[in-house]
PDB file of C-alpha atoms and ligand atoms in Angstrom:
ATOM      1  CA  MET A 240      71.287 -91.965 -51.962  1.00 88.00           C
ATOM      2  CA  GLU A 241      71.221 -93.004 -48.298  1.00 89.00           C
ATOM      3  CA  SER A 242      70.966 -96.709 -49.169  1.00 92.00           C
ATOM      4  CA  ASP A 243      74.266 -96.466 -51.101  1.00 93.00           C
ATOM      5  CA  ILE A 244      76.207 -95.501 -47.957  1.00 96.00           C
ATOM      6  CA  ALA A 245      77.528 -98.445 -45.934  1.00 95.00           C
ATOM      7  CA  ARG A 246      78.303 -96.391 -42.820  1.00 97.00           C
ATOM      8  CA  ILE A 247      78.915 -92.866 -41.686  1.00 98.00           C
ATOM      9  CA  LEU A 248      82.621 -92.312 -41.071  1.00 98.00           C
ATOM     10  CA  ILE A 249      82.494 -88.684 -39.889  1.00 98.00           C
ATOM     11  CA  PRO A 250      79.143 -87.138 -38.966  1.00 98.00           C
ATOM     12  CA  ARG A 251      78.333 -83.545 -39.959  1.00 98.00           C
ATOM     13  CA  ASP A 252      78.617 -82.136 -36.414  1.00 98.00           C
ATOM     14  CA  ARG A 253      82.107 -83.525 -36.037  1.00 98.00           C
ATOM     15  CA  ILE A 254      83.109 -82.165 -39.463  1.00 98.00           C
ATOM     16  CA  LEU A 255      81.944 -78.648 -38.577  1.00 98.00           C
ATOM     17  CA  GLU A 256      83.656 -78.739 -35.200  1.00 98.00           C
ATOM     18  CA  ARG A 257      86.926 -79.707 -36.891  1.00 98.00           C
ATOM     19  CA  VAL A 258      86.475 -77.117 -39.664  1.00 98.00           C
ATOM     20  CA  ARG A 259      86.207 -74.431 -36.981  1.00 98.00           C
ATOM     21  CA  GLU A 260      89.436 -75.709 -35.376  1.00 98.00           C
ATOM     22  CA  LEU A 261      91.202 -75.650 -38.756  1.00 98.00           C
ATOM     23  CA  ALA A 262      90.021 -72.079 -39.307  1.00 98.00           C
ATOM     24  CA  ARG A 263      91.470 -71.086 -35.933  1.00 98.00           C
ATOM     25  CA  GLY A 264      94.816 -72.602 -36.923  1.00 98.00           C
ATOM     26  CA  ILE A 265      94.742 -70.830 -40.278  1.00 97.00           C
ATOM     27  CA  ASP A 266      93.868 -67.555 -38.565  1.00 96.00           C
ATOM     28  CA  GLU A 267      96.821 -67.941 -36.196  1.00 96.00           C
ATOM     29  CA  THR A 268      99.178 -68.769 -39.068  1.00 96.00           C
ATOM     30  CA  TYR A 269      98.154 -65.775 -41.159  1.00 95.00           C
ATOM     31  CA  ARG A 270      97.376 -63.384 -38.323  1.00 90.00           C
ATOM     32  CA  ASP A 271     100.207 -61.028 -39.280  1.00 87.00           C
ATOM     33  CA  SER A 272     100.188 -61.776 -43.003  1.00 86.00           C
ATOM     34  CA  SER A 273      96.576 -62.314 -44.032  1.00 77.00           C
ATOM     35  CA  GLU A 274      96.692 -59.164 -46.190  1.00 85.00           C
ATOM     36  CA  GLY A 275      96.164 -60.268 -49.764  1.00 84.00           C
ATOM     37  CA  LEU A 276      95.747 -63.980 -48.945  1.00 95.00           C
ATOM     38  CA  ILE A 277      94.516 -65.974 -51.923  1.00 97.00           C
ATOM     39  CA  ILE A 278      92.806 -69.298 -51.353  1.00 98.00           C
ATOM     40  CA  VAL A 279      92.991 -71.718 -54.273  1.00 97.00           C
ATOM     41  CA  PRO A 280      90.408 -74.503 -53.999  1.00 97.00           C
ATOM     42  CA  ILE A 281      90.824 -77.718 -55.956  1.00 94.00           C
ATOM     43  CA  LEU A 282      87.498 -78.134 -57.705  1.00 90.00           C
ATOM     44  CA  ALA A 283      85.042 -79.674 -57.435  1.00 90.00           C
ATOM     45  CA  GLY A 284      85.672 -81.842 -54.365  1.00 93.00           C
ATOM     46  CA  SER A 285      86.535 -78.972 -52.047  1.00 96.00           C
ATOM     47  CA  ILE A 286      83.456 -76.802 -52.617  1.00 96.00           C
ATOM     48  CA  ILE A 287      81.481 -77.719 -49.506  1.00 98.00           C
ATOM     49  CA  PHE A 288      84.563 -77.712 -47.274  1.00 98.00           C
ATOM     50  CA  LEU A 289      85.681 -74.402 -48.776  1.00 98.00           C
ATOM     51  CA  ALA A 290      82.290 -72.788 -48.169  1.00 98.00           C
ATOM     52  CA  ASP A 291      82.282 -73.797 -44.504  1.00 98.00           C
ATOM     53  CA  LEU A 292      85.972 -73.058 -43.916  1.00 98.00           C
ATOM     54  CA  ILE A 293      86.159 -69.557 -45.374  1.00 98.00           C
ATOM     55  CA  ARG A 294      83.056 -68.449 -43.487  1.00 98.00           C
ATOM     56  CA  CYS A 295      84.988 -69.206 -40.285  1.00 97.00           C
ATOM     57  CA  LEU A 296      87.911 -66.999 -41.329  1.00 96.00           C
ATOM     58  CA  PRO A 297      87.753 -63.539 -39.748  1.00 94.00           C
ATOM     59  CA  PHE A 298      89.999 -61.731 -42.261  1.00 94.00           C
ATOM     60  CA  LYS A 299      89.765 -60.538 -45.869  1.00 94.00           C
ATOM     61  CA  MET A 300      90.743 -63.059 -48.512  1.00 95.00           C
ATOM     62  CA  ARG A 301      90.187 -63.821 -52.179  1.00 97.00           C
ATOM     63  CA  ILE A 302      89.452 -67.038 -54.036  1.00 97.00           C
ATOM     64  CA  GLY A 303      91.604 -67.904 -57.039  1.00 96.00           C
ATOM     65  CA  LEU A 304      90.006 -70.442 -59.339  1.00 95.00           C
ATOM     66  CA  MET A 305      91.770 -72.924 -61.562  1.00 89.00           C
ATOM     67  CA  THR A 306      90.695 -76.219 -63.054  1.00 83.00           C
ATOM     68  CA  LEU A 307      92.874 -79.285 -63.385  1.00 78.00           C
ATOM     69  CA  SER A 308      91.628 -82.515 -64.795  1.00 75.00           C
ATOM     70  CA  ARG A 309      92.993 -86.003 -64.348  1.00 69.00           C
ATOM     71  CA  TYR A 310      92.546 -88.835 -66.767  1.00 59.00           C
ATOM     72  CA  ARG A 311      91.293 -91.791 -64.759  1.00 56.00           C
ATOM     73  CA  GLY A 312      88.363 -93.979 -63.851  1.00 52.00           C
ATOM     74  CA  ALA A 313      85.621 -92.992 -61.498  1.00 54.00           C
ATOM     75  CA  ALA A 314      87.006 -94.258 -58.182  1.00 54.00           C
ATOM     76  CA  THR A 315      90.635 -94.787 -59.006  1.00 51.00           C
ATOM     77  CA  THR A 316      93.546 -92.434 -58.699  1.00 52.00           C
ATOM     78  CA  GLY A 317      96.625 -91.906 -60.777  1.00 53.00           C
ATOM     79  CA  GLY A 318      97.047 -90.648 -64.308  1.00 60.00           C
ATOM     80  CA  GLU A 319      98.185 -87.467 -65.973  1.00 71.00           C
ATOM     81  CA  THR A 320      97.163 -84.052 -64.712  1.00 77.00           C
ATOM     82  CA  ARG A 321      96.127 -81.505 -67.317  1.00 79.00           C
ATOM     83  CA  LEU A 322      95.512 -77.795 -66.811  1.00 81.00           C
ATOM     84  CA  VAL A 323      92.035 -77.016 -68.118  1.00 83.00           C
ATOM     85  CA  GLN A 324      91.721 -73.440 -66.931  1.00 85.00           C
ATOM     86  CA  ASP A 325      94.525 -71.378 -65.456  1.00 87.00           C
ATOM     87  CA  LEU A 326      94.337 -69.346 -62.274  1.00 92.00           C
ATOM     88  CA  SER A 327      91.984 -66.368 -62.302  1.00 89.00           C
ATOM     89  CA  LEU A 328      94.257 -64.205 -60.087  1.00 93.00           C
ATOM     90  CA  ASP A 329      97.917 -63.202 -60.138  1.00 93.00           C
ATOM     91  CA  ILE A 330      99.551 -64.821 -57.096  1.00 96.00           C
ATOM     92  CA  LYS A 331     103.066 -63.436 -57.488  1.00 96.00           C
ATOM     93  CA  GLY A 332     104.249 -62.137 -54.111  1.00 96.00           C
ATOM     94  CA  ARG A 333     101.008 -63.206 -52.405  1.00 96.00           C
ATOM     95  CA  HIS A 334     100.384 -65.685 -49.640  1.00 97.00           C
ATOM     96  CA  VAL A 335      98.546 -68.654 -51.113  1.00 98.00           C
ATOM     97  CA  LEU A 336      96.624 -71.447 -49.406  1.00 98.00           C
ATOM     98  CA  ILE A 337      95.548 -74.471 -51.446  1.00 98.00           C
ATOM     99  CA  VAL A 338      92.357 -76.135 -50.171  1.00 98.00           C
ATOM    100  CA  ASP A 339      91.458 -79.691 -51.174  1.00 97.00           C
ATOM    101  CA  ASP A 340      89.028 -82.326 -50.028  1.00 97.00           C
ATOM    102  CA  ILE A 341      91.362 -85.293 -49.705  1.00 96.00           C
ATOM    103  CA  LEU A 342      95.025 -86.169 -49.995  1.00 96.00           C
ATOM    104  CA  ASP A 343      95.299 -89.676 -51.353  1.00 94.00           C
ATOM    105  CA  SER A 344      98.345 -90.523 -53.498  1.00 92.00           C
ATOM    106  CA  GLY A 345      99.158 -86.810 -53.735  1.00 92.00           C
ATOM    107  CA  GLY A 346      99.309 -86.637 -57.515  1.00 90.00           C
ATOM    108  CA  THR A 347      96.769 -83.842 -57.787  1.00 89.00           C
ATOM    109  CA  LEU A 348      98.220 -81.702 -55.015  1.00 93.00           C
ATOM    110  CA  THR A 349     101.791 -82.165 -56.183  1.00 93.00           C
ATOM    111  CA  ALA A 350     100.814 -80.974 -59.657  1.00 91.00           C
ATOM    112  CA  VAL A 351      98.942 -77.963 -58.290  1.00 93.00           C
ATOM    113  CA  ARG A 352     101.744 -77.084 -55.880  1.00 95.00           C
ATOM    114  CA  ASP A 353     104.369 -77.191 -58.624  1.00 93.00           C
ATOM    115  CA  HIS A 354     102.169 -75.174 -60.948  1.00 92.00           C
ATOM    116  CA  LEU A 355     101.580 -72.482 -58.332  1.00 96.00           C
ATOM    117  CA  MET A 356     105.194 -72.388 -57.083  1.00 96.00           C
ATOM    118  CA  ALA A 357     106.272 -71.426 -60.595  1.00 95.00           C
ATOM    119  CA  ARG A 358     104.170 -68.252 -60.174  1.00 96.00           C
ATOM    120  CA  GLU A 359     106.403 -67.125 -57.276  1.00 97.00           C
ATOM    121  CA  PRO A 360     103.947 -66.679 -54.392  1.00 97.00           C
ATOM    122  CA  ALA A 361     105.283 -65.194 -51.136  1.00 97.00           C
ATOM    123  CA  SER A 362     104.284 -68.455 -49.432  1.00 97.00           C
ATOM    124  CA  LEU A 363     102.358 -71.575 -50.352  1.00 98.00           C
ATOM    125  CA  ARG A 364     100.541 -73.756 -47.851  1.00 98.00           C
ATOM    126  CA  ILE A 365      98.158 -76.681 -48.178  1.00 98.00           C
ATOM    127  CA  CYS A 366      94.967 -77.458 -46.265  1.00 98.00           C
ATOM    128  CA  VAL A 367      93.134 -80.760 -46.743  1.00 98.00           C
ATOM    129  CA  LEU A 368      90.040 -81.992 -44.979  1.00 98.00           C
ATOM    130  CA  LEU A 369      91.028 -85.666 -45.218  1.00 98.00           C
ATOM    131  CA  ARG A 370      94.306 -87.536 -45.576  1.00 97.00           C
ATOM    132  CA  LYS A 371      94.672 -91.231 -46.361  1.00 96.00           C
ATOM    133  CA  THR A 372      97.761 -91.907 -44.316  1.00 92.00           C
ATOM    134  CA  ALA A 373      98.495 -95.227 -46.009  1.00 91.00           C
ATOM    135  CA  ARG A 374      99.134 -93.594 -49.364  1.00 86.00           C
ATOM    136  CA  ALA A 375     100.082 -89.974 -48.700  1.00 82.00           C
ATOM    137  CA  PRO A 376     103.597 -89.248 -50.062  1.00 88.00           C
ATOM    138  CA  LYS A 377     106.361 -88.303 -47.633  1.00 88.00           C
ATOM    139  CA  ASP A 378     107.396 -85.240 -49.650  1.00 90.00           C
ATOM    140  CA  LEU A 379     103.964 -83.654 -49.552  1.00 93.00           C
ATOM    141  CA  VAL A 380     103.013 -82.759 -46.000  1.00 95.00           C
ATOM    142  CA  PRO A 381      99.938 -80.508 -45.736  1.00 97.00           C
ATOM    143  CA  ASP A 382     100.114 -77.626 -43.259  1.00 98.00           C
ATOM    144  CA  PHE A 383      96.533 -78.210 -42.141  1.00 98.00           C
ATOM    145  CA  VAL A 384      94.777 -81.610 -41.986  1.00 98.00           C
ATOM    146  CA  GLY A 385      91.209 -82.177 -40.822  1.00 98.00           C
ATOM    147  CA  PHE A 386      91.174 -85.938 -40.336  1.00 98.00           C
ATOM    148  CA  ASP A 387      93.515 -88.833 -41.034  1.00 97.00           C
ATOM    149  CA  ILE A 388      91.512 -91.762 -42.364  1.00 97.00           C
ATOM    150  CA  ASP A 389      92.092 -95.363 -43.419  1.00 95.00           C
ATOM    151  CA  ASP A 390      92.305 -96.337 -47.068  1.00 93.00           C
ATOM    152  CA  VAL A 391      88.557 -96.595 -47.685  1.00 93.00           C
ATOM    153  CA  PHE A 392      86.574 -94.888 -50.428  1.00 94.00           C
ATOM    154  CA  VAL A 393      84.519 -92.088 -48.920  1.00 96.00           C
ATOM    155  CA  VAL A 394      81.822 -89.828 -50.329  1.00 97.00           C
ATOM    156  CA  GLY A 395      79.792 -86.876 -49.140  1.00 98.00           C
ATOM    157  CA  TYR A 396      80.568 -83.340 -47.968  1.00 98.00           C
ATOM    158  CA  GLY A 397      81.860 -82.577 -51.468  1.00 97.00           C
ATOM    159  CA  LEU A 398      83.521 -85.915 -52.167  1.00 97.00           C
ATOM    160  CA  ASP A 399      82.084 -87.844 -55.070  1.00 96.00           C
ATOM    161  CA  TYR A 400      81.897 -91.173 -56.769  1.00 95.00           C
ATOM    162  CA  ASP A 401      81.371 -90.652 -60.502  1.00 93.00           C
ATOM    163  CA  GLY A 402      80.081 -87.143 -59.771  1.00 94.00           C
ATOM    164  CA  HIS A 403      77.456 -88.253 -57.268  1.00 96.00           C
ATOM    165  CA  TYR A 404      77.063 -87.935 -53.470  1.00 97.00           C
ATOM    166  CA  ARG A 405      78.741 -84.514 -53.133  1.00 97.00           C
ATOM    167  CA  ASN A 406      75.534 -83.290 -51.496  1.00 97.00           C
ATOM    168  CA  TRP A 407      75.493 -86.002 -48.818  1.00 97.00           C
ATOM    169  CA  PRO A 408      75.995 -83.937 -45.623  1.00 97.00           C
ATOM    170  CA  ASP A 409      78.142 -86.458 -43.720  1.00 98.00           C
ATOM    171  CA  ILE A 410      81.302 -88.252 -44.822  1.00 98.00           C
ATOM    172  CA  GLY A 411      80.388 -91.858 -45.455  1.00 98.00           C
ATOM    173  CA  VAL A 412      81.858 -95.062 -46.788  1.00 97.00           C
ATOM    174  CA  LEU A 413      80.313 -96.059 -50.094  1.00 93.00           C
ATOM    175  CA  ARG A 414      79.035 -99.625 -50.304  1.00 93.00           C
ATOM    176  CA  PRO A 415      81.948-101.445 -51.996  1.00 87.00           C
ATOM    177  CA  GLU A 416      79.700-103.361 -54.415  1.00 90.00           C
ATOM    178  CA  LEU A 417      78.820-100.009 -56.020  1.00 89.00           C
ATOM    179  CA  TYR A 418      82.330 -99.385 -57.288  1.00 79.00           C
ATOM    180  CA  ALA A 419      83.810-102.878 -57.415  1.00 71.00           C
TER     181      ALA A 419
HETATM  182  P1  LIG B  13      95.390 -88.065 -55.304  1.00 75.35           P
HETATM  183  O1  LIG B  13      95.827 -87.244 -56.485  1.00 75.35           O
HETATM  184  O2  LIG B  13      95.648 -89.520 -55.454  1.00 75.35           O
HETATM  185  O3  LIG B  13      95.880 -87.518 -53.980  1.00 75.35           O
HETATM  186  O4  LIG B  13      93.816 -87.985 -55.308  1.00 75.35           O
HETATM  187  C1  LIG B  13      93.184 -86.869 -54.871  1.00 75.35           C
HETATM  188  C2  LIG B  13      91.818 -86.791 -55.507  1.00 75.35           C
HETATM  189  O5  LIG B  13      91.266 -88.095 -55.742  1.00 75.35           O
HETATM  190  C3  LIG B  13      90.892 -86.083 -54.577  1.00 75.35           C
HETATM  191  O6  LIG B  13      90.889 -84.694 -54.810  1.00 75.35           O
HETATM  192  C4  LIG B  13      89.582 -86.750 -54.889  1.00 75.35           C
HETATM  193  O7  LIG B  13      88.948 -86.062 -55.950  1.00 75.35           O
HETATM  194  C5  LIG B  13      89.921 -88.132 -55.349  1.00 75.35           C
HETATM  195  N1  LIG B  13      89.787 -89.115 -54.262  1.00 75.35           N
HETATM  196  C6  LIG B  13      90.763 -89.819 -53.646  1.00 75.35           C
HETATM  197  N2  LIG B  13      90.260 -90.619 -52.691  1.00 75.35           N
HETATM  198  C7  LIG B  13      88.924 -90.405 -52.699  1.00 75.35           C
HETATM  199  C8  LIG B  13      87.834 -90.948 -51.922  1.00 75.35           C
HETATM  200  O8  LIG B  13      87.979 -91.784 -51.011  1.00 75.35           O
HETATM  201  N3  LIG B  13      86.600 -90.491 -52.241  1.00 75.35           N
HETATM  202  C9  LIG B  13      86.366 -89.567 -53.220  1.00 75.35           C
HETATM  203  N4  LIG B  13      87.353 -89.042 -53.955  1.00 75.35           N
HETATM  204  C10 LIG B  13      88.627 -89.462 -53.712  1.00 75.35           C
HETATM  205 MG1  LIG B  14      89.014 -83.939 -56.110  1.00 75.35          MG
END
């Protein structure tokens, strides 16, 4: 696995430090309204980030699970979004925070946001660990962003290429010849 990574972009210590800062920001935002907060992770990329983030949150919360799937190649983005499994919790009148690994073109998050907004939550916010500033759409501005990164393909800390590398503990740039 290690030999497939060209370079480490964000080392694990730096990720954890930033995750703690994000959790502080989230705590401040929901300090007076954390009652009933439902966190909706976008699977599977957000699982490692989610696990670290929610353990830094000092208030009660629930996780609402849903599965969307996108038709596309392994390292490309774009394509139709299809709902595979609907949300496991009723979010009507609740504060909802979407958690995702990376905001790239925004197709996934836009679809999830629209889907959840139709369920009439009290509020809907978005937290992403990474944002590719070159491609992120102007009409989708996350409330919490871990790191802005260049338009490179990254893996590790939950992010995959063709299902692999999610267990790599740092965020690294995949050797381009592996997905060219
Ligand atoms: P978007 O819909 O174009 O914003 O793409 C978001 C999704 O594409 C993320 O949730 C990831 O699953 C995937 N993705 C985009 N860029 C990368 C990357 O650099 N590495 C791994 N997955 C990525
Ligand atoms: Mg993903």
